[in-house]
Amino acid sequence: MSGAPRDGVVVLISGRGSNLQAIIDAVRAGQVPADIRAVISSEPGTPGLARARTAGIPSHVVNFRDFTTREEFDRALMQQIDGYQPRLVVLAGFMRILGKNFIDHYAGRLLNIHPSLLPEFPGLNTHARALRNGAKYHGASVHFVTHEVDGGPVIIQAVIPVLPDDSPETLAEGVLNQEHRIYPLAIQWFLEGRLSIEDGRVLLDGQPRPEQGLFQRESTPGDIPAGPI
Ligand code: NHR
Ligand code: GAR
């Protein structure tokens, strides 16, 4: 490809990698001006690693079980990432909490997608917790990563209705369809230089983020099926 050099992005995963796939597809479609330089998995043998290989993207495993402390794991991860000199680091289904040095090192250029409407349901098992709480609406949030887990400034959220017959699995699928839409969009905005943070709030083009409305539950054509490939 010719043209202006694209900003480097490194994607960190732990599993299926459907968000990774959505980002790869959005780059290919010309929506996201990124050069995905590497995919790093905290788990060996994940479907996400196979997706990276298929796309011709260098991939690595930094297995947290190979390290005695979290700090050592974080350091190995940082070394691997920094070899690619990315402008942006993206957590996409990454399952290990990151420590202070890591967060400080990538401050302002580290994003995560979390499967809930933050600040509701930080942490794990968000879909089961939303159902147990009788939530009428649920969704996903893309945020800047800070020391407070799932507590950083929110860039964009997608809201879907909870249906009467939802199980954690059907709800997760509805949320995932929206994740595949909003994560590439947030990355696009970041790389276009359109995001800023003021008083802990994210602005898009200097304005509070636009209302996104409520999304339908139907899956759209071309959606990536849930589950292993
Ligand atoms: N690290 C920091 N410092 N801040 C955040 O906001 C982070 C983070 C690391 C990961 C993703 C997050 C999510 O979207 C994320 C955000 C894993 C856990 C967790 O409890 C919590 C939140 C997130 C990811 N991990 C366990 C741990 O001991 C392991 C769980 C497992 O392996 O199943 O690290 O939800
Ligand atoms: C996504 O729903 C993502 O929001 C969530 O895990 C799934 C990963 O799917 N992330 C977390 O729970 C982080 N703790 P994917 O691997 O197919 O992108």
PDB file of C-alpha atoms and ligand atoms in Angstrom:
ATOM      1  CA  MET A   1       0.000   0.000   0.000  1.00  0.00           C
ATOM      2  CA  SER A   2       1.161   3.564  -0.656  1.00  0.00           C
ATOM      3  CA  GLY A   3       0.172   6.855   0.969  1.00  0.00           C
ATOM      4  CA  ALA A   4       0.880   8.391   4.368  1.00  0.00           C
ATOM      5  CA  PRO A   5       2.470   6.106   6.939  1.00  0.00           C
ATOM      6  CA  ARG A   6      -0.191   4.730   9.244  1.00  0.00           C
ATOM      7  CA  ASP A   7      -0.088   4.813  13.015  1.00  0.00           C
ATOM      8  CA  GLY A   8       0.957   1.598  14.654  1.00  0.00           C
ATOM      9  CA  VAL A   9      -1.490  -0.290  16.853  1.00  0.00           C
ATOM     10  CA  VAL A  10      -0.801  -3.332  19.028  1.00  0.00           C
ATOM     11  CA  VAL A  11      -3.788  -5.434  20.126  1.00  0.00           C
ATOM     12  CA  LEU A  12      -3.721  -7.470  23.358  1.00  0.00           C
ATOM     13  CA  ILE A  13      -6.064 -10.443  23.613  1.00  0.00           C
ATOM     14  CA  SER A  14      -6.694 -13.484  25.801  1.00  0.00           C
ATOM     15  CA  GLY A  15      -9.179 -15.544  23.792  1.00  0.00           C
ATOM     16  CA  ARG A  16     -11.606 -15.672  20.907  1.00  0.00           C
ATOM     17  CA  GLY A  17     -10.551 -12.396  19.318  1.00  0.00           C
ATOM     18  CA  SER A  18     -13.836 -11.400  17.698  1.00  0.00           C
ATOM     19  CA  ASN A  19     -13.164  -7.741  18.577  1.00  0.00           C
ATOM     20  CA  LEU A  20      -9.692  -8.126  17.070  1.00  0.00           C
ATOM     21  CA  GLN A  21     -11.391  -9.430  13.914  1.00  0.00           C
ATOM     22  CA  ALA A  22     -13.762  -6.466  13.817  1.00  0.00           C
ATOM     23  CA  ILE A  23     -10.761  -4.105  14.057  1.00  0.00           C
ATOM     24  CA  ILE A  24      -8.879  -6.006  11.323  1.00  0.00           C
ATOM     25  CA  ASP A  25     -11.973  -5.834   9.091  1.00  0.00           C
ATOM     26  CA  ALA A  26     -12.439  -2.103   9.751  1.00  0.00           C
ATOM     27  CA  VAL A  27      -8.791  -1.424   8.823  1.00  0.00           C
ATOM     28  CA  ARG A  28      -9.214  -3.457   5.635  1.00  0.00           C
ATOM     29  CA  ALA A  29     -12.416  -1.584   4.780  1.00  0.00           C
ATOM     30  CA  GLY A  30     -10.547   1.715   5.057  1.00  0.00           C
ATOM     31  CA  GLN A  31     -12.551   2.895   8.089  1.00  0.00           C
ATOM     32  CA  VAL A  32      -9.675   2.815  10.592  1.00  0.00           C
ATOM     33  CA  PRO A  33      -6.352   4.397   9.562  1.00  0.00           C
ATOM     34  CA  ALA A  34      -4.193   1.914  11.475  1.00  0.00           C
ATOM     35  CA  ASP A  35      -1.288  -0.373  10.894  1.00  0.00           C
ATOM     36  CA  ILE A  36      -1.957  -3.330  13.207  1.00  0.00           C
ATOM     37  CA  ARG A  37       1.659  -4.199  13.905  1.00  0.00           C
ATOM     38  CA  ALA A  38       1.161  -7.108  16.311  1.00  0.00           C
ATOM     39  CA  VAL A  39      -1.281  -9.174  18.333  1.00  0.00           C
ATOM     40  CA  ILE A  40      -0.163 -10.395  21.750  1.00  0.00           C
ATOM     41  CA  SER A  41      -2.091 -13.023  23.687  1.00  0.00           C
ATOM     42  CA  SER A  42      -1.782 -13.693  27.417  1.00  0.00           C
ATOM     43  CA  GLU A  43      -2.946 -17.245  26.687  1.00  0.00           C
ATOM     44  CA  PRO A  44      -1.338 -19.763  24.333  1.00  0.00           C
ATOM     45  CA  GLY A  45      -3.311 -21.365  21.513  1.00  0.00           C
ATOM     46  CA  THR A  46      -6.194 -18.896  21.412  1.00  0.00           C
ATOM     47  CA  PRO A  47      -8.515 -18.520  18.388  1.00  0.00           C
ATOM     48  CA  GLY A  48      -7.485 -14.851  18.315  1.00  0.00           C
ATOM     49  CA  LEU A  49      -3.887 -15.848  17.534  1.00  0.00           C
ATOM     50  CA  ALA A  50      -5.157 -17.874  14.561  1.00  0.00           C
ATOM     51  CA  ARG A  51      -7.086 -14.814  13.346  1.00  0.00           C
ATOM     52  CA  ALA A  52      -3.868 -12.742  13.499  1.00  0.00           C
ATOM     53  CA  ARG A  53      -1.946 -15.366  11.526  1.00  0.00           C
ATOM     54  CA  THR A  54      -4.687 -15.551   8.905  1.00  0.00           C
ATOM     55  CA  ALA A  55      -4.534 -11.764   8.543  1.00  0.00           C
ATOM     56  CA  GLY A  56      -0.728 -11.848   8.215  1.00  0.00           C
ATOM     57  CA  ILE A  57      -0.182  -9.928  11.474  1.00  0.00           C
ATOM     58  CA  PRO A  58       2.792 -10.890  13.694  1.00  0.00           C
ATOM     59  CA  SER A  59       1.551 -12.579  16.847  1.00  0.00           C
ATOM     60  CA  HIS A  60       3.117 -13.459  20.175  1.00  0.00           C
ATOM     61  CA  VAL A  61       2.198 -15.178  23.407  1.00  0.00           C
ATOM     62  CA  VAL A  62       3.193 -13.675  26.740  1.00  0.00           C
ATOM     63  CA  ASN A  63       1.862 -16.377  29.040  1.00  0.00           C
ATOM     64  CA  PHE A  64       1.318 -15.020  32.540  1.00  0.00           C
ATOM     65  CA  ARG A  65       2.003 -18.493  33.960  1.00  0.00           C
ATOM     66  CA  ASP A  66       5.645 -18.134  32.884  1.00  0.00           C
ATOM     67  CA  PHE A  67       6.179 -15.298  35.392  1.00  0.00           C
ATOM     68  CA  THR A  68       6.318 -15.387  39.166  1.00  0.00           C
ATOM     69  CA  THR A  69       5.021 -11.860  39.709  1.00  0.00           C
ATOM     70  CA  ARG A  70       2.536  -9.584  37.945  1.00  0.00           C
ATOM     71  CA  GLU A  71       5.281  -6.969  37.598  1.00  0.00           C
ATOM     72  CA  GLU A  72       7.478  -9.379  35.621  1.00  0.00           C
ATOM     73  CA  PHE A  73       4.563 -10.297  33.354  1.00  0.00           C
ATOM     74  CA  ASP A  74       3.786  -6.613  32.789  1.00  0.00           C
ATOM     75  CA  ARG A  75       7.437  -5.899  32.007  1.00  0.00           C
ATOM     76  CA  ALA A  76       7.669  -8.709  29.440  1.00  0.00           C
ATOM     77  CA  LEU A  77       4.458  -7.475  27.847  1.00  0.00           C
ATOM     78  CA  MET A  78       5.799  -3.914  27.663  1.00  0.00           C
ATOM     79  CA  GLN A  79       9.026  -5.099  26.040  1.00  0.00           C
ATOM     80  CA  GLN A  80       7.122  -7.038  23.422  1.00  0.00           C
ATOM     81  CA  ILE A  81       4.768  -4.113  22.717  1.00  0.00           C
ATOM     82  CA  ASP A  82       7.471  -1.432  22.587  1.00  0.00           C
ATOM     83  CA  GLY A  83       9.391  -3.373  19.941  1.00  0.00           C
ATOM     84  CA  TYR A  84       6.559  -2.310  17.603  1.00  0.00           C
ATOM     85  CA  GLN A  85       6.515   1.369  18.688  1.00  0.00           C
ATOM     86  CA  PRO A  86       2.725   1.688  18.537  1.00  0.00           C
ATOM     87  CA  ARG A  87       0.895   4.975  18.957  1.00  0.00           C
ATOM     88  CA  LEU A  88      -2.040   3.070  20.474  1.00  0.00           C
ATOM     89  CA  VAL A  89      -2.420  -0.131  22.505  1.00  0.00           C
ATOM     90  CA  VAL A  90      -5.809  -1.829  22.481  1.00  0.00           C
ATOM     91  CA  LEU A  91      -7.149  -4.371  24.997  1.00  0.00           C
ATOM     92  CA  ALA A  92      -9.631  -6.646  23.202  1.00  0.00           C
ATOM     93  CA  GLY A  93     -10.898  -9.321  25.558  1.00  0.00           C
ATOM     94  CA  PHE A  94      -7.680  -9.086  27.568  1.00  0.00           C
ATOM     95  CA  MET A  95      -8.136 -10.831  30.906  1.00  0.00           C
ATOM     96  CA  ARG A  96      -5.181  -9.788  33.107  1.00  0.00           C
ATOM     97  CA  ILE A  97      -5.269  -6.742  35.344  1.00  0.00           C
ATOM     98  CA  LEU A  98      -2.293  -4.485  34.542  1.00  0.00           C
ATOM     99  CA  GLY A  99      -0.100  -2.814  37.157  1.00  0.00           C
ATOM    100  CA  LYS A 100       1.000   0.758  37.809  1.00  0.00           C
ATOM    101  CA  ASN A 101       4.152   0.823  35.669  1.00  0.00           C
ATOM    102  CA  PHE A 102       2.319  -0.561  32.657  1.00  0.00           C
ATOM    103  CA  ILE A 103      -0.570   1.888  32.987  1.00  0.00           C
ATOM    104  CA  ASP A 104       1.773   4.868  33.482  1.00  0.00           C
ATOM    105  CA  HIS A 105       3.863   3.840  30.480  1.00  0.00           C
ATOM    106  CA  TYR A 106       0.857   3.830  28.104  1.00  0.00           C
ATOM    107  CA  ALA A 107      -1.172   6.593  29.773  1.00  0.00           C
ATOM    108  CA  GLY A 108      -3.523   8.265  27.289  1.00  0.00           C
ATOM    109  CA  ARG A 109      -2.895   5.685  24.553  1.00  0.00           C
ATOM    110  CA  LEU A 110      -4.366   2.510  26.059  1.00  0.00           C
ATOM    111  CA  LEU A 111      -7.992   1.556  25.357  1.00  0.00           C
ATOM    112  CA  ASN A 112     -10.269  -1.231  26.617  1.00  0.00           C
ATOM    113  CA  ILE A 113     -13.711  -2.487  25.674  1.00  0.00           C
ATOM    114  CA  HIS A 114     -15.780  -3.624  28.623  1.00  0.00           C
ATOM    115  CA  PRO A 115     -19.037  -5.571  28.297  1.00  0.00           C
ATOM    116  CA  SER A 116     -21.282  -3.347  30.437  1.00  0.00           C
ATOM    117  CA  LEU A 117     -22.591   0.196  30.646  1.00  0.00           C
ATOM    118  CA  LEU A 118     -19.878   1.543  32.927  1.00  0.00           C
ATOM    119  CA  PRO A 119     -19.856   2.575  35.725  1.00  0.00           C
ATOM    120  CA  GLU A 120     -22.309  -0.310  36.134  1.00  0.00           C
ATOM    121  CA  PHE A 121     -20.786  -3.774  36.481  1.00  0.00           C
ATOM    122  CA  PRO A 122     -17.032  -3.307  36.378  1.00  0.00           C
ATOM    123  CA  GLY A 123     -15.058  -6.560  36.615  1.00  0.00           C
ATOM    124  CA  LEU A 124     -16.086  -9.993  35.420  1.00  0.00           C
ATOM    125  CA  ASN A 125     -19.342 -11.893  34.621  1.00  0.00           C
ATOM    126  CA  THR A 126     -21.119  -8.703  33.630  1.00  0.00           C
ATOM    127  CA  HIS A 127     -23.967 -10.310  31.674  1.00  0.00           C
ATOM    128  CA  ALA A 128     -25.050 -12.654  34.472  1.00  0.00           C
ATOM    129  CA  ARG A 129     -24.837  -9.770  36.937  1.00  0.00           C
ATOM    130  CA  ALA A 130     -26.947  -7.501  34.701  1.00  0.00           C
ATOM    131  CA  LEU A 131     -29.632 -10.204  34.460  1.00  0.00           C
ATOM    132  CA  ARG A 132     -29.534 -10.894  38.203  1.00  0.00           C
ATOM    133  CA  ASN A 133     -29.979  -7.169  38.855  1.00  0.00           C
ATOM    134  CA  GLY A 134     -33.028  -7.042  36.608  1.00  0.00           C
ATOM    135  CA  ALA A 135     -31.351  -4.513  34.328  1.00  0.00           C
ATOM    136  CA  LYS A 136     -33.630  -3.271  31.515  1.00  0.00           C
ATOM    137  CA  TYR A 137     -30.704  -2.028  29.473  1.00  0.00           C
ATOM    138  CA  HIS A 138     -27.201  -3.343  29.079  1.00  0.00           C
ATOM    139  CA  GLY A 139     -24.346  -2.781  26.668  1.00  0.00           C
ATOM    140  CA  ALA A 140     -20.663  -2.118  26.206  1.00  0.00           C
ATOM    141  CA  SER A 141     -18.228   0.721  26.884  1.00  0.00           C
ATOM    142  CA  VAL A 142     -14.919   1.703  25.310  1.00  0.00           C
ATOM    143  CA  HIS A 143     -12.741   3.580  27.780  1.00  0.00           C
ATOM    144  CA  PHE A 144      -9.242   4.858  28.387  1.00  0.00           C
ATOM    145  CA  VAL A 145      -7.473   2.489  30.767  1.00  0.00           C
ATOM    146  CA  THR A 146      -6.368   3.943  34.108  1.00  0.00           C
ATOM    147  CA  HIS A 147      -5.225   2.473  37.433  1.00  0.00           C
ATOM    148  CA  GLU A 148      -8.821   1.970  38.509  1.00  0.00           C
ATOM    149  CA  VAL A 149      -9.940  -1.219  36.748  1.00  0.00           C
ATOM    150  CA  ASP A 150     -12.766  -0.412  34.318  1.00  0.00           C
ATOM    151  CA  GLY A 151     -12.867   3.079  35.847  1.00  0.00           C
ATOM    152  CA  GLY A 152     -11.178   5.198  33.150  1.00  0.00           C
ATOM    153  CA  PRO A 153     -12.893   7.913  31.060  1.00  0.00           C
ATOM    154  CA  VAL A 154     -15.548   6.493  28.702  1.00  0.00           C
ATOM    155  CA  ILE A 155     -15.219   7.225  24.967  1.00  0.00           C
ATOM    156  CA  ILE A 156     -18.381   5.588  23.619  1.00  0.00           C
ATOM    157  CA  GLN A 157     -21.134   3.276  24.847  1.00  0.00           C
ATOM    158  CA  ALA A 158     -23.690   1.134  23.028  1.00  0.00           C
ATOM    159  CA  VAL A 159     -27.016   0.421  24.723  1.00  0.00           C
ATOM    160  CA  ILE A 160     -29.262  -2.559  23.986  1.00  0.00           C
ATOM    161  CA  PRO A 161     -32.493  -3.677  25.653  1.00  0.00           C
ATOM    162  CA  VAL A 162     -32.472  -6.745  27.879  1.00  0.00           C
ATOM    163  CA  LEU A 163     -35.113  -9.177  26.584  1.00  0.00           C
ATOM    164  CA  PRO A 164     -37.390 -11.197  28.890  1.00  0.00           C
ATOM    165  CA  ASP A 165     -35.951 -14.538  27.764  1.00  0.00           C
ATOM    166  CA  ASP A 166     -32.306 -13.488  27.808  1.00  0.00           C
ATOM    167  CA  SER A 167     -29.671 -15.827  29.192  1.00  0.00           C
ATOM    168  CA  PRO A 168     -26.140 -14.586  29.920  1.00  0.00           C
ATOM    169  CA  GLU A 169     -25.169 -16.140  26.555  1.00  0.00           C
ATOM    170  CA  THR A 170     -27.849 -14.457  24.430  1.00  0.00           C
ATOM    171  CA  LEU A 171     -27.232 -11.153  26.182  1.00  0.00           C
ATOM    172  CA  ALA A 172     -23.483 -11.510  25.591  1.00  0.00           C
ATOM    173  CA  GLU A 173     -24.131 -12.045  21.883  1.00  0.00           C
ATOM    174  CA  GLY A 174     -26.318  -8.946  21.669  1.00  0.00           C
ATOM    175  CA  VAL A 175     -23.634  -6.901  23.428  1.00  0.00           C
ATOM    176  CA  LEU A 176     -20.860  -8.383  21.285  1.00  0.00           C
ATOM    177  CA  ASN A 177     -22.589  -7.294  18.061  1.00  0.00           C
ATOM    178  CA  GLN A 178     -22.441  -3.725  19.348  1.00  0.00           C
ATOM    179  CA  GLU A 179     -18.819  -4.095  20.524  1.00  0.00           C
ATOM    180  CA  HIS A 180     -17.847  -4.901  16.953  1.00  0.00           C
ATOM    181  CA  ARG A 181     -19.370  -1.597  15.868  1.00  0.00           C
ATOM    182  CA  ILE A 182     -18.141   0.780  18.583  1.00  0.00           C
ATOM    183  CA  TYR A 183     -14.560  -0.439  19.100  1.00  0.00           C
ATOM    184  CA  PRO A 184     -13.406   0.279  15.529  1.00  0.00           C
ATOM    185  CA  LEU A 185     -15.200   3.653  15.736  1.00  0.00           C
ATOM    186  CA  ALA A 186     -13.429   4.623  18.975  1.00  0.00           C
ATOM    187  CA  ILE A 187     -10.065   3.571  17.516  1.00  0.00           C
ATOM    188  CA  GLN A 188     -10.792   5.571  14.371  1.00  0.00           C
ATOM    189  CA  TRP A 189     -11.571   8.678  16.469  1.00  0.00           C
ATOM    190  CA  PHE A 190      -8.411   8.208  18.529  1.00  0.00           C
ATOM    191  CA  LEU A 191      -6.152   7.866  15.491  1.00  0.00           C
ATOM    192  CA  GLU A 192      -7.800  10.828  13.786  1.00  0.00           C
ATOM    193  CA  GLY A 193      -6.779  12.865  16.842  1.00  0.00           C
ATOM    194  CA  ARG A 194     -10.377  13.777  17.625  1.00  0.00           C
ATOM    195  CA  LEU A 195     -10.453  12.666  21.285  1.00  0.00           C
ATOM    196  CA  SER A 196      -9.401  14.759  24.264  1.00  0.00           C
ATOM    197  CA  ILE A 197      -9.909  14.440  28.015  1.00  0.00           C
ATOM    198  CA  GLU A 198     -11.104  17.399  30.077  1.00  0.00           C
ATOM    199  CA  ASP A 199     -11.864  17.104  33.796  1.00  0.00           C
ATOM    200  CA  GLY A 200     -11.828  13.322  33.430  1.00  0.00           C
ATOM    201  CA  ARG A 201     -14.374  13.382  30.598  1.00  0.00           C
ATOM    202  CA  VAL A 202     -13.778  12.423  27.010  1.00  0.00           C
ATOM    203  CA  LEU A 203     -14.576  14.972  24.331  1.00  0.00           C
ATOM    204  CA  LEU A 204     -15.017  14.209  20.609  1.00  0.00           C
ATOM    205  CA  ASP A 205     -14.020  17.196  18.437  1.00  0.00           C
ATOM    206  CA  GLY A 206     -14.077  19.254  21.643  1.00  0.00           C
ATOM    207  CA  GLN A 207     -17.711  18.373  22.415  1.00  0.00           C
ATOM    208  CA  PRO A 208     -19.392  15.921  24.814  1.00  0.00           C
ATOM    209  CA  ARG A 209     -19.873  12.629  23.025  1.00  0.00           C
ATOM    210  CA  PRO A 210     -23.010  12.448  20.900  1.00  0.00           C
ATOM    211  CA  GLU A 211     -25.974  10.397  22.076  1.00  0.00           C
ATOM    212  CA  GLN A 212     -25.944   7.031  20.321  1.00  0.00           C
ATOM    213  CA  GLY A 213     -29.497   5.880  21.052  1.00  0.00           C
ATOM    214  CA  LEU A 214     -30.750   2.376  21.642  1.00  0.00           C
ATOM    215  CA  PHE A 215     -29.752  -0.444  19.321  1.00  0.00           C
ATOM    216  CA  GLN A 216     -31.813  -3.364  18.089  1.00  0.00           C
ATOM    217  CA  ARG A 217     -30.975  -6.897  19.069  1.00  0.00           C
ATOM    218  CA  GLU A 218     -30.993  -8.409  15.575  1.00  0.00           C
ATOM    219  CA  SER A 219     -27.572  -9.386  14.378  1.00  0.00           C
ATOM    220  CA  THR A 220     -26.533  -7.634  11.222  1.00  0.00           C
ATOM    221  CA  PRO A 221     -25.315  -9.401   8.070  1.00  0.00           C
ATOM    222  CA  GLY A 222     -21.606  -9.936   8.211  1.00  0.00           C
ATOM    223  CA  ASP A 223     -21.507 -10.176  11.980  1.00  0.00           C
ATOM    224  CA  ILE A 224     -18.901 -12.506  13.286  1.00  0.00           C
ATOM    225  CA  PRO A 225     -20.529 -15.561  14.849  1.00  0.00           C
ATOM    226  CA  ALA A 226     -19.862 -15.964  18.558  1.00  0.00           C
ATOM    227  CA  GLY A 227     -17.685 -18.867  19.604  1.00  0.00           C
ATOM    228  CA  PRO A 228     -14.467 -20.396  18.396  1.00  0.00           C
ATOM    229  CA  ILE A 229     -13.664 -20.247  14.697  1.00  0.00           C
TER     230      ILE A 229
HETATM  231  N1  NHR B   1      -5.844  -2.998  34.039  1.00  0.00           N
HETATM  232  C1  NHR B   1      -5.998  -1.790  34.610  1.00  0.00           C
HETATM  233  N2  NHR B   1      -5.019  -1.345  35.401  1.00  0.00           N
HETATM  234  N3  NHR B   1      -7.106  -1.031  34.421  1.00  0.00           N
HETATM  235  C2  NHR B   1      -8.113  -1.481  33.659  1.00  0.00           C
HETATM  236  O1  NHR B   1      -9.184  -0.717  33.474  1.00  0.00           O
HETATM  237  C3  NHR B   1      -8.024  -2.772  33.045  1.00  0.00           C
HETATM  238  C4  NHR B   1      -6.843  -3.507  33.267  1.00  0.00           C
HETATM  239  C5  NHR B   1      -6.701  -4.784  32.718  1.00  0.00           C
HETATM  240  C6  NHR B   1      -7.726  -5.346  31.991  1.00  0.00           C
HETATM  241  C7  NHR B   1     -10.045  -5.290  31.087  1.00  0.00           C
HETATM  242  C8  NHR B   1     -11.126  -5.587  32.153  1.00  0.00           C
HETATM  243  C9  NHR B   1     -12.514  -5.798  31.530  1.00  0.00           C
HETATM  244  O2  NHR B   1     -12.860  -5.188  30.507  1.00  0.00           O
HETATM  245  C10 NHR B   1      -8.900  -4.629  31.777  1.00  0.00           C
HETATM  246  C11 NHR B   1      -9.058  -3.335  32.293  1.00  0.00           C
HETATM  247  C12 NHR B   1      -9.680  -8.701  33.757  1.00  0.00           C
HETATM  248  C13 NHR B   1     -10.105  -8.563  35.062  1.00  0.00           C
HETATM  249  C14 NHR B   1      -9.729  -9.574  36.109  1.00  0.00           C
HETATM  250  O3  NHR B   1     -10.279  -9.594  37.187  1.00  0.00           O
HETATM  251  C15 NHR B   1     -10.882  -7.455  35.403  1.00  0.00           C
HETATM  252  C16 NHR B   1     -11.201  -6.514  34.451  1.00  0.00           C
HETATM  253  C17 NHR B   1     -10.751  -6.647  33.133  1.00  0.00           C
HETATM  254  C18 NHR B   1     -10.007  -7.751  32.792  1.00  0.00           C
HETATM  255  N4  NHR B   1      -8.712 -10.447  35.807  1.00  0.00           N
HETATM  256  C19 NHR B   1      -8.198 -11.488  36.721  1.00  0.00           C
HETATM  257  C20 NHR B   1      -6.790 -11.110  37.210  1.00  0.00           C
HETATM  258  O4  NHR B   1      -6.415 -11.641  38.273  1.00  0.00           O
HETATM  259  C21 NHR B   1      -8.071 -12.823  36.024  1.00  0.00           C
HETATM  260  C22 NHR B   1      -9.390 -13.324  35.525  1.00  0.00           C
HETATM  261  C23 NHR B   1      -9.277 -14.511  34.582  1.00  0.00           C
HETATM  262  O5  NHR B   1      -8.164 -14.870  34.150  1.00  0.00           O
HETATM  263  O6  NHR B   1     -10.338 -15.062  34.245  1.00  0.00           O
HETATM  264  O7  NHR B   1      -6.053 -10.376  36.533  1.00  0.00           O
HETATM  265  O8  NHR B   1     -13.347  -6.518  32.117  1.00  0.00           O
HETATM  266  C1  GAR B   2     -15.864  -9.221  24.876  1.00  0.00           C
HETATM  267  O1  GAR B   2     -17.227  -9.259  25.208  1.00  0.00           O
HETATM  268  C2  GAR B   2     -15.152  -8.194  25.725  1.00  0.00           C
HETATM  269  O2  GAR B   2     -15.907  -7.039  25.959  1.00  0.00           O
HETATM  270  C3  GAR B   2     -14.970  -8.953  26.998  1.00  0.00           C
HETATM  271  O3  GAR B   2     -14.696 -10.292  26.625  1.00  0.00           O
HETATM  272  C4  GAR B   2     -15.179 -10.522  25.307  1.00  0.00           C
HETATM  273  C5  GAR B   2     -14.007 -10.845  24.436  1.00  0.00           C
HETATM  274  O4  GAR B   2     -14.452 -11.318  23.195  1.00  0.00           O
HETATM  275  N1  GAR B   2     -13.889  -8.446  27.764  1.00  0.00           N
HETATM  276  C6  GAR B   2     -13.732  -8.735  29.026  1.00  0.00           C
HETATM  277  O5  GAR B   2     -14.544  -9.370  29.661  1.00  0.00           O
HETATM  278  C7  GAR B   2     -12.440  -8.220  29.630  1.00  0.00           C
HETATM  279  N2  GAR B   2     -12.361  -8.701  30.962  1.00  0.00           N
HETATM  280  P1  GAR B   2     -13.451 -11.443  21.971  1.00  0.00           P
HETATM  281  O6  GAR B   2     -12.205 -12.166  22.477  1.00  0.00           O
HETATM  282  O7  GAR B   2     -14.198 -12.278  20.984  1.00  0.00           O
HETATM  283  O8  GAR B   2     -13.143 -10.058  21.482  1.00  0.00           O
END
